[in-house]
Short mmCIF file of C-alpha atoms in Angstrom, two decimals:
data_model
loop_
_atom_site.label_atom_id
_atom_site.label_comp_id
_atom_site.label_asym_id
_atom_site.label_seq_id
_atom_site.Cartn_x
_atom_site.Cartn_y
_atom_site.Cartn_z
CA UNK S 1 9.09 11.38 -4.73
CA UNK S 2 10.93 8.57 -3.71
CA UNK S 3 8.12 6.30 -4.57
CA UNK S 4 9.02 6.65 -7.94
CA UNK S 5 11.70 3.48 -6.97
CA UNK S 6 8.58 1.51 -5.68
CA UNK S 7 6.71 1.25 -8.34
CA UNK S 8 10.28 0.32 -10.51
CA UNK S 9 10.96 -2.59 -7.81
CA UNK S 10 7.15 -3.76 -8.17
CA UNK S 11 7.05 -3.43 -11.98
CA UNK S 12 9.96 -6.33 -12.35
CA UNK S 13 8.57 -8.34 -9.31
CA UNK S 14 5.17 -8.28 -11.52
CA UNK S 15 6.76 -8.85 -14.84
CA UNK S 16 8.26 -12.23 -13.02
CA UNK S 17 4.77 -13.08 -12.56
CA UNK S 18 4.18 -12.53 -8.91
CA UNK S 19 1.17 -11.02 -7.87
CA UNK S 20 0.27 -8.98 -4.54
CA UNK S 21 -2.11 -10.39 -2.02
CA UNK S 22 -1.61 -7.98 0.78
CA UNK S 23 0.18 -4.68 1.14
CA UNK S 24 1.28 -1.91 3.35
CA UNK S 25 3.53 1.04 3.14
CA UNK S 26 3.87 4.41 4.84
CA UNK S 27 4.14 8.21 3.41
CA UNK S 28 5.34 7.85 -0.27
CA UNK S 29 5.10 3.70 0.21
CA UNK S 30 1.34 4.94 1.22
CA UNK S 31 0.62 6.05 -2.21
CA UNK S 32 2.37 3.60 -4.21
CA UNK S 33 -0.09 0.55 -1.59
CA UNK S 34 -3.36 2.04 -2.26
CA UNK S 35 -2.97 2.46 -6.10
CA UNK S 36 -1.96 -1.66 -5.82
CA UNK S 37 -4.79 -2.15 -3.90
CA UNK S 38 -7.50 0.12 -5.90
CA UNK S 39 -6.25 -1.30 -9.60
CA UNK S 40 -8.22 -4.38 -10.58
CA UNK S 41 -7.01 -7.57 -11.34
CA UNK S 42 -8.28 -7.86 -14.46
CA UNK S 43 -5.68 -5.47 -15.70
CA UNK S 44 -3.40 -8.50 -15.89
CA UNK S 45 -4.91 -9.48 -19.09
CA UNK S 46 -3.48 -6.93 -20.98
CA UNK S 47 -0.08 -6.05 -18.53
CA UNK S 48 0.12 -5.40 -14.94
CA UNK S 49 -0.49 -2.68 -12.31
CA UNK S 50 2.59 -1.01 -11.66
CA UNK S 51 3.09 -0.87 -15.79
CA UNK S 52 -0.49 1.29 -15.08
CA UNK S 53 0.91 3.21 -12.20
CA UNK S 54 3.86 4.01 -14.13
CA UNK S 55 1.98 5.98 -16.92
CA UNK S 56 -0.62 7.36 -14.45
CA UNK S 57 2.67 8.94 -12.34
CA UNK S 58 4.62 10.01 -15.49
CA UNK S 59 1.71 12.07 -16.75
CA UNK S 60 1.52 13.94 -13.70
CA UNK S 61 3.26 17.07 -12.53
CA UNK S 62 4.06 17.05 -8.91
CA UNK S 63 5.00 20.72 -8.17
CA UNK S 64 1.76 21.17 -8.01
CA UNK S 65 2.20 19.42 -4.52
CA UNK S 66 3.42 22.27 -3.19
CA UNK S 67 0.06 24.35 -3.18
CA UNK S 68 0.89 27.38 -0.91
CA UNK S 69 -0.52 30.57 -2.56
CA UNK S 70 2.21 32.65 -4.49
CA UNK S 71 4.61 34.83 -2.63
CA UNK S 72 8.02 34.66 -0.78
CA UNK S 73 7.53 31.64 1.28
CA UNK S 74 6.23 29.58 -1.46
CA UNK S 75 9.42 30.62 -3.51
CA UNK S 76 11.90 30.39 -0.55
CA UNK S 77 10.28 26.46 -0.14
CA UNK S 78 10.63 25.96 -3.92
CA UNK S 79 14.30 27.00 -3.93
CA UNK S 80 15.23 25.62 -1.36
CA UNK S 81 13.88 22.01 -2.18
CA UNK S 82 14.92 22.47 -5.76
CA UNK S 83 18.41 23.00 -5.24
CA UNK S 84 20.80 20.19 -3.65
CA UNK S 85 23.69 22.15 -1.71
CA UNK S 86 21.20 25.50 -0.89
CA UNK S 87 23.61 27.83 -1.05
CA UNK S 88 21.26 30.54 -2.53
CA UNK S 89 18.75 30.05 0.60
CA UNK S 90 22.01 30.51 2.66
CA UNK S 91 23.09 33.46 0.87
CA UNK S 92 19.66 34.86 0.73
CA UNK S 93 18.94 34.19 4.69
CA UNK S 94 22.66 36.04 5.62
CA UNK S 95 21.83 39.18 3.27
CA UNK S 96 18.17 39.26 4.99
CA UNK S 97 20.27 38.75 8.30
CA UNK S 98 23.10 42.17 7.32
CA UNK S 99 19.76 44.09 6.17
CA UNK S 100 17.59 43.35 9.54
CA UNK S 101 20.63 44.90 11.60
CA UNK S 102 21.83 47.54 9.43
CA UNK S 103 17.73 48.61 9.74
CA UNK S 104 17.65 47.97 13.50
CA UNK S 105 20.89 49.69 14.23
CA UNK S 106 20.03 52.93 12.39
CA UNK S 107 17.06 52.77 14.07
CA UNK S 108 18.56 52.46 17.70
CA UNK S 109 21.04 55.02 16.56
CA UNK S 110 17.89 57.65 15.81
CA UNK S 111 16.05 56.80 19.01
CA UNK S 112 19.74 57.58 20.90
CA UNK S 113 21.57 60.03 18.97
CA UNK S 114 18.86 62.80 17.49
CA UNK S 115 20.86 65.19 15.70
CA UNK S 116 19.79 68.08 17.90
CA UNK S 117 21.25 66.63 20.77
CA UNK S 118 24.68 65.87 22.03
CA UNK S 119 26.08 62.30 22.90
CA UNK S 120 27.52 61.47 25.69
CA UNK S 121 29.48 58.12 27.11
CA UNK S 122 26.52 57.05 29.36
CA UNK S 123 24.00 57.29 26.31
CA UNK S 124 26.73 55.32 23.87
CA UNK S 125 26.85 52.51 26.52
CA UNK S 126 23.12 52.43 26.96
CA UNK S 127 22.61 52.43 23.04
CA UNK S 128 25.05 49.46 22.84
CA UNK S 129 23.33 47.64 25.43
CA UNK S 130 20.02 47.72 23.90
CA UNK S 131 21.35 47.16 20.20
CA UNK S 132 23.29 44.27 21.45
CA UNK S 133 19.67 42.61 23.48
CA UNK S 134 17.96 43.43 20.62
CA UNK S 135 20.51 41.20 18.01
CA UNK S 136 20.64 38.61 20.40
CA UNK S 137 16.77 38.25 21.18
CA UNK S 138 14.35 40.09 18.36
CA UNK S 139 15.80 38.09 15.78
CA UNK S 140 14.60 34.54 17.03
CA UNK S 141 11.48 36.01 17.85
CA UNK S 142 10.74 37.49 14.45
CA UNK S 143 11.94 34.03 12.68
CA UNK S 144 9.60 32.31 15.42
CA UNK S 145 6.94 34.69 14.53
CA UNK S 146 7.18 34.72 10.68
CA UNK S 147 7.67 30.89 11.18
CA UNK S 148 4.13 30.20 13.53
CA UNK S 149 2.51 32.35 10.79
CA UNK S 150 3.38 30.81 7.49
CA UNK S 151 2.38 27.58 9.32
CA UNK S 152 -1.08 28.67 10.12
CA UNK S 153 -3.52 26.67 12.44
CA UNK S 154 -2.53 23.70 11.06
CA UNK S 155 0.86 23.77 11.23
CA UNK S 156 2.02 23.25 7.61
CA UNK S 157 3.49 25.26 4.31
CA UNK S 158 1.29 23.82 2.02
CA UNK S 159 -2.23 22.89 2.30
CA UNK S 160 -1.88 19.38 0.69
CA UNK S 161 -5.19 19.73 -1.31
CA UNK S 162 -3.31 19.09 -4.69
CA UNK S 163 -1.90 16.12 -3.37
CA UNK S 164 -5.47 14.59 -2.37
CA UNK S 165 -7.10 15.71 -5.50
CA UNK S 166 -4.56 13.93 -7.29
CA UNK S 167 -5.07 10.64 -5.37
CA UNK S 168 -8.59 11.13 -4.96
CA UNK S 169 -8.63 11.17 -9.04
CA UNK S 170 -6.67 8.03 -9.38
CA UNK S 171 -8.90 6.29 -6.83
CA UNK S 172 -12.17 7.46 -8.54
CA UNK S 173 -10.89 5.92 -11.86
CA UNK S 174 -10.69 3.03 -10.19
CA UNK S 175 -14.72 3.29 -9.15
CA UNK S 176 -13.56 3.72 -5.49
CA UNK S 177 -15.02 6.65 -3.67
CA UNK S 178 -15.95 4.97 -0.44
CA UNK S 179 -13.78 2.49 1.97
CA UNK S 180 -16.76 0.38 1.26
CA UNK S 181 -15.69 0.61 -2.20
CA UNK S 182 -12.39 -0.76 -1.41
CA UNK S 183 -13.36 -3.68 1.19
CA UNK S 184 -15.65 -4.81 -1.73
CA UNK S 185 -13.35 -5.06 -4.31
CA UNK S 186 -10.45 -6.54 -1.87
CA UNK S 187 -13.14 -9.14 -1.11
CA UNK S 188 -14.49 -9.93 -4.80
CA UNK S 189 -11.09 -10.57 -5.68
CA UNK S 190 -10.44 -13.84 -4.38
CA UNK S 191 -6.45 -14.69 -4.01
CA UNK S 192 -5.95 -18.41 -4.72
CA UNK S 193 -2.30 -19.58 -3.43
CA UNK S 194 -0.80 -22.88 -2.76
CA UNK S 195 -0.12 -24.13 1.21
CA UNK S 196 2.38 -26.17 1.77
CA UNK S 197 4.28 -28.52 4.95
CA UNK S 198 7.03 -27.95 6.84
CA UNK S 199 9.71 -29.87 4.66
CA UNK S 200 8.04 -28.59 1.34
CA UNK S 201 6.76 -31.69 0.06
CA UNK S 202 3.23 -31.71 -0.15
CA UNK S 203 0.77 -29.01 -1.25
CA UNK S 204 -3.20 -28.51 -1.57
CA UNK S 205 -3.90 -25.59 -3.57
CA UNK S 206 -6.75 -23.34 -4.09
CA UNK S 207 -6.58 -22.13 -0.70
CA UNK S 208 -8.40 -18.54 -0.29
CA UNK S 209 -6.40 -15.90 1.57
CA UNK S 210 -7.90 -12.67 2.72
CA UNK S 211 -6.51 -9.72 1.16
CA UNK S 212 -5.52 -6.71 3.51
CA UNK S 213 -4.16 -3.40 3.15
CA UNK S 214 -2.32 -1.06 5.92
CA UNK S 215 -1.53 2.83 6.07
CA UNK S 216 0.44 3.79 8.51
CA UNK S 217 -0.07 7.03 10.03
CA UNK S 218 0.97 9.45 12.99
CA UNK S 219 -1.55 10.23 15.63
CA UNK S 220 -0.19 13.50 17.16
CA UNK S 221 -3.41 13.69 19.50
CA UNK S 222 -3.42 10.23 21.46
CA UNK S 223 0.35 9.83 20.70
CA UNK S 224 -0.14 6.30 19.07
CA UNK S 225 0.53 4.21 15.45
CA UNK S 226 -2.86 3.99 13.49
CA UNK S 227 -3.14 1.45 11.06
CA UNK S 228 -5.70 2.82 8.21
CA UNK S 229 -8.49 1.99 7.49
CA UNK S 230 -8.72 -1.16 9.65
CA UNK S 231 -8.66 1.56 12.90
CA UNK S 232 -10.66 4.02 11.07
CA UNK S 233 -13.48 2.52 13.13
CA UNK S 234 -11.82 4.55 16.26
CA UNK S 235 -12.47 8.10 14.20
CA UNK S 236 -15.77 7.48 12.13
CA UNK S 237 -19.40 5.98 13.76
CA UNK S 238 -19.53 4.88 10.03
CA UNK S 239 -15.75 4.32 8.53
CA UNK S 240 -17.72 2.59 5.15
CA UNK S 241 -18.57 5.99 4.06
CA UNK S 242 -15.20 7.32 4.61
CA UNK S 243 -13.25 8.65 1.25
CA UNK S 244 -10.11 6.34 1.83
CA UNK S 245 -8.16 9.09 0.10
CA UNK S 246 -8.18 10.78 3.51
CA UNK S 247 -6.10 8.02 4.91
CA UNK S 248 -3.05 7.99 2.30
CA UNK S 249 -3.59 12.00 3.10
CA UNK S 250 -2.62 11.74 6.55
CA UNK S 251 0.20 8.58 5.79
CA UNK S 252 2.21 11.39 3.56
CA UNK S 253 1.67 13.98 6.19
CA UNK S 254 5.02 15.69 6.27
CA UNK S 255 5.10 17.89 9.06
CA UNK S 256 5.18 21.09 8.50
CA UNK S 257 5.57 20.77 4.71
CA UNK S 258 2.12 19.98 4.54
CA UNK S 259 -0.85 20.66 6.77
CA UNK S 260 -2.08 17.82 9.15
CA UNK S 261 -4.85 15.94 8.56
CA UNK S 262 -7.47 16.94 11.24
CA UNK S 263 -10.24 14.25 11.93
CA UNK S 264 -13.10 16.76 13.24
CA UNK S 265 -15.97 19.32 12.26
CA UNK S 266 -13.76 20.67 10.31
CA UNK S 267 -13.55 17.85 7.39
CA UNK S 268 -15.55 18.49 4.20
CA UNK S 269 -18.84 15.80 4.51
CA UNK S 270 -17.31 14.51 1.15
CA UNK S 271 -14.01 13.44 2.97
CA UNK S 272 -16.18 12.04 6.32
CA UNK S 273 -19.46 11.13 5.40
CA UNK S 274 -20.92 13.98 7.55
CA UNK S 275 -20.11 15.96 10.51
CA UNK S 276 -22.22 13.42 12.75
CA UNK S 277 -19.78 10.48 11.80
CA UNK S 278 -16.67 11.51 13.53
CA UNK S 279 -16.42 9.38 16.56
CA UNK S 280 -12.67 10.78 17.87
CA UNK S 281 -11.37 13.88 16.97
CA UNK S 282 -7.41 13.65 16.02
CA UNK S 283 -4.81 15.28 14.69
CA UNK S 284 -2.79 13.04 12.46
CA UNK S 285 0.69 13.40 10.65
CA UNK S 286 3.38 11.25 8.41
CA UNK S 287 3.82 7.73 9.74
CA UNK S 288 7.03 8.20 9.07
CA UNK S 289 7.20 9.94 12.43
CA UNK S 290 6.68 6.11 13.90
CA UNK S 291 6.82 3.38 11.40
CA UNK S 292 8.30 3.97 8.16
CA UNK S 293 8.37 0.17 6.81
CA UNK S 294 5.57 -1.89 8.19
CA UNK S 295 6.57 -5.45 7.62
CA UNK S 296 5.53 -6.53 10.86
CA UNK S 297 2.39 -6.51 9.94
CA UNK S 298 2.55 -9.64 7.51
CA UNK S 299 4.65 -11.24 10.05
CA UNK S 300 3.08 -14.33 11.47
CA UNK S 301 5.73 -16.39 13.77
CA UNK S 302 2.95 -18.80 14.99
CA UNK S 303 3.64 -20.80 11.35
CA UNK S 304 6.07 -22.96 10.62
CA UNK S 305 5.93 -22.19 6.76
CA UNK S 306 4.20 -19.38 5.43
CA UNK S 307 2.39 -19.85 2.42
CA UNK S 308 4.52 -17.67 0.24
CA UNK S 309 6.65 -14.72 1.27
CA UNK S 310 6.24 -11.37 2.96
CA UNK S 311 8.46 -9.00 0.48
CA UNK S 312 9.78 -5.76 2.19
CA UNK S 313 11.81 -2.84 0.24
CA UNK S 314 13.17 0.16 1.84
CA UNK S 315 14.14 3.33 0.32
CA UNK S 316 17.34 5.21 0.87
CA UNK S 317 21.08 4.49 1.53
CA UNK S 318 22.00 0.46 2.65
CA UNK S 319 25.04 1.57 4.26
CA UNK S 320 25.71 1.85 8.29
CA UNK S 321 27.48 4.75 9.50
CA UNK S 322 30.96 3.86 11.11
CA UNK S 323 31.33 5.21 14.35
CA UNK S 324 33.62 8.41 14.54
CA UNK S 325 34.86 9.53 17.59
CA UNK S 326 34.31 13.26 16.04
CA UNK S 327 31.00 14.58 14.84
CA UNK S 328 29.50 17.25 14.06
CA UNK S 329 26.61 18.87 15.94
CA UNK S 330 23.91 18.94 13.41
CA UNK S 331 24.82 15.00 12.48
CA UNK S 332 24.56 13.83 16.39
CA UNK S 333 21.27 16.01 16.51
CA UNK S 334 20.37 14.26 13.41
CA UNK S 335 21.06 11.18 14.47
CA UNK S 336 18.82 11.77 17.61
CA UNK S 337 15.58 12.34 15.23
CA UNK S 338 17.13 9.30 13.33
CA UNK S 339 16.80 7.07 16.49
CA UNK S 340 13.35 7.77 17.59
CA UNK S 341 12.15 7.63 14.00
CA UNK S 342 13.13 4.44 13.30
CA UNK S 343 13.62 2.34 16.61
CA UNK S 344 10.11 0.36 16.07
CA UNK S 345 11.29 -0.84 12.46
CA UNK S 346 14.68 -1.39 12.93
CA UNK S 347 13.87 -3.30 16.43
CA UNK S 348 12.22 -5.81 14.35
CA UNK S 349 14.34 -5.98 11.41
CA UNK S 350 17.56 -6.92 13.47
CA UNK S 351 15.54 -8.80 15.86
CA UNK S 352 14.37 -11.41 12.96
CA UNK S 353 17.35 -13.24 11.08
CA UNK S 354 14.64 -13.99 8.25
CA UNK S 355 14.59 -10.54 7.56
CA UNK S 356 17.84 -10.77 5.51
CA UNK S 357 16.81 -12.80 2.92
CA UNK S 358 13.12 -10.60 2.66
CA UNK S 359 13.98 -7.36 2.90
CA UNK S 360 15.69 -5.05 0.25
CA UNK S 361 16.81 -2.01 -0.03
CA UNK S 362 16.81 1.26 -3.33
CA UNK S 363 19.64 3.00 -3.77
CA UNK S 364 17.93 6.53 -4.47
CA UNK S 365 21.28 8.85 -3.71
CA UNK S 366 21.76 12.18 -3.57
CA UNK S 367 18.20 12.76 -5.42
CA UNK S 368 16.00 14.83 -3.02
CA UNK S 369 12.80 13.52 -1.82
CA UNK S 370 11.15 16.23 -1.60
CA UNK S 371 12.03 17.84 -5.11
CA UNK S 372 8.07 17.63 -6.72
CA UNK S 373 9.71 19.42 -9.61
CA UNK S 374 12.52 16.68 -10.22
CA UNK S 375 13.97 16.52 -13.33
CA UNK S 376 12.17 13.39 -16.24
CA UNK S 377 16.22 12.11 -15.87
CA UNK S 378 15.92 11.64 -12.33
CA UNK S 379 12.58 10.27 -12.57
CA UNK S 380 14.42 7.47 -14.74
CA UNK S 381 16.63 7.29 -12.52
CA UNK S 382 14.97 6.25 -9.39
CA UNK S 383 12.70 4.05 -11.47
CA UNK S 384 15.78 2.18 -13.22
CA UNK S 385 17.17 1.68 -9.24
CA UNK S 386 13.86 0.22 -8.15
CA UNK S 387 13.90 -2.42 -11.23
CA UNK S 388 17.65 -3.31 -10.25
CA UNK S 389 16.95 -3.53 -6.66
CA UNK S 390 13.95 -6.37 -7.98
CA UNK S 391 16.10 -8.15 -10.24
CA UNK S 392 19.10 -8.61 -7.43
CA UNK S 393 16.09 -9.84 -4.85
CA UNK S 394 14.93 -12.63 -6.93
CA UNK S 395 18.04 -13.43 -8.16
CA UNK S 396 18.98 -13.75 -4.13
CA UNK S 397 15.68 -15.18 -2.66
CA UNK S 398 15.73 -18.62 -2.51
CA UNK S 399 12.35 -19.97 -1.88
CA UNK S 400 13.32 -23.50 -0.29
CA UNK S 401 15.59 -22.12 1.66
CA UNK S 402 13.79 -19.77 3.20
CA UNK S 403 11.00 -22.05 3.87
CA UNK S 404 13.72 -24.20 5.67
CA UNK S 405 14.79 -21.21 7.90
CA UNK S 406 11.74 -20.58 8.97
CA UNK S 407 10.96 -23.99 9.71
CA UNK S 408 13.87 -23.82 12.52
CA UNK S 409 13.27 -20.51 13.78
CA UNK S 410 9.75 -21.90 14.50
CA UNK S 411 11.33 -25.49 16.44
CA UNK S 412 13.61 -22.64 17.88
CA UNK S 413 10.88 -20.61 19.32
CA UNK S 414 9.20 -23.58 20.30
CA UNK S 415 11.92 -25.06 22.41
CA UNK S 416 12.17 -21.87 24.27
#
């Protein structure tokens, strides 16, 4: 929900008049880069794209995202990702915890102590001993258990059908059923841009620059980034034929929230062109997992000067963490998770001194990401950061002298 804030940033970067050549984004970021990507140009006449996305995401309720079939789990998941401190689920999960062992001990207590017969010390201290195994081990089990089967076989609480409907109906109003449909209008939409020297000087315009687009996603089976559609080619005989919804599908592929996206026998011939197109079968989940902001992709260091910039914005807090010499144990586990997640992006982004004056980061708070059902407020809210966050970036970029410090990174690089 988070991508609310994207489409907020792009609306003002838009509104300034710049216009998108190529993009990329992951999970959320995934959505927000194939709606650029599938909106014609032509809607410029009249206002822009995001101004478009923005009514096509406002009309829209999202708690239908969560698409799990009524019952306890499905309102256990909606509690729990509707309220911020969870202290119902907390309460709820220590009554369920009082009730299993009051159950179980009664129980043990009938199997040891019939009321016909007497007690005696040895029985007590064998009754004890099994109670007491029993606490320590059943419970796990039975939360394992419960756990493996509200997952299913493919190992998430909601099916995610909802959620590629919805972008499967955005993408058709677009005319774009096919990832043919999508190269074709990338490619009859010619980007015209200026290309200019070293020192800035001189430039020859009308200089056609292929458009591209990247999803990142999570490939679980050969342990490996995938870069959709340009690697769909790996997965499909055929990747023209291909509904390219199934790609932003598997980007957003929270695990275990939703289902994985399986590339196999099993895919509808709507979603793969047929069950003799799938090259590779894979199991694929959110990008996230690997590479949550894919500027790298843009980045060319071979040129002295790009033609015009490589944007990047990044949701969620801009402050480091201080280093505490005391921490608690879910925070250091957390920050384990944290680590892996993010060591490709981050590797780059501190690696690259240009990234400073590129990248940007939204505010969103203490707003969940995961609330579907958020309230129209915090809708605003997010959307209002996303603007701000674009206003401060072009009030801080500074074309010239960006093009300058690239021009020495590049007489750097080459004196190495």
């Amino acid at each position: 929900m988070w991508g609310i804030a994207l489409i907020g940033y792009t609306y003002i970067l838009e509104k300034a008049g710049l216009r998108f050549n190529s993009v990329a984004g992951t999970s959320a970021g995934a959505i927000n880069t194939m709606c650029l990507a599938a909106i014609p140009d032509d809607v410029y006449k009249d206002g822009t794209k995001s101004k478009l996305l923005t009514h096509i995401i406002a009309n829209h309720d999202f708690s239908d995202f969560v698409d799990r079939k009524p019952g306890i789990i499905k309102w256990l998941l909606t509690s729990y990702i509707k309220t911020s401190s969870n202290i119902g689920i907390k309460l709820i999960c220590f009554l369920c915890w009082i009730l299993f062992s009051t159950v179980l001990y009664f129980i043990i207590g009938g199997l040891f102590f019939p009321k016909d017969s007497d007690s005696s010390l040895i029985g007590l201290k064998i009754a004890l001993y099994v109670l007491g195994s029993l606490l320590a081990f059943l419970p796990p089990l039975v939360v394992y258990w419960g756990f493996k089967k509200s997952l299913g076989m493919k190992f998430g609480l909601n099916p995610g059908n909802k959620a590629r409907d919805y972008i499967r109906k955005v993408l058709g109003c677009m005319k774009i059923h096919t990832t043919k449909d999508l190269y074709d209008k990338l490619q009859s939409e010619v980007f015209t841009a200026s290309t200019r020297t070293g020192n800035g000087d001189e430039s020859i315009k009308g200089s056609k620059v292929t458009k591209r687009i990247v999803l990142i996603a999570s490939n679980l089976t050969h342990n490996r980034i995938v870069k959709f559609p340009e690697r769909a080619l790996d997965y499909f005989h055929n990747m023209e034929i291909v509904d390219p919804s199934l790609f932003v599908r598997a980007s957003m592929s929270i695990p275990f929230f939703f289902e994985c996206v399986s590339v196999d026998n099993s895919l509808s011939d709507r979603d793969s062109g047929g069950p003799g197109n799938i090259k590779m079968s894979a199991r694929f989940v959110d990008g996230g997992m690997l590479s949550n902001f894919p500027i790298r992709e843009f980045h060319n260091s071979s040129k002295a000067v790009p033609r015009f910039p490589t944007l990047g914005v990044r949701l969620g807090i801009n402050e480091k963490e201080d280093y505490h010499s005391t921490i608690k144990l879910s925070k250091y586990l957390g920050s384990f998770l944290s680590t892996f997640r993010g060591f490709y992006d981050n590797d780059f982004i501190e690696g690259n001194e240009e990234t400073k004056a590129i990248v940007k980061t939204i505010e969103t708070g203490d707003i969940s990401w995961l609330n579907f059902s958020m309230s129209k407020q915090d809708k605003i809210t997010l959307f209002q950061n996303g603007a701000k966050a674009a206003c401060e970036h072009l009030k801080d970029f500074d074309w010239k002298a960006y093009k300058l410090l690239r021009n020495n990174l590049y007489l750097k690089n080459i004196a190495k």
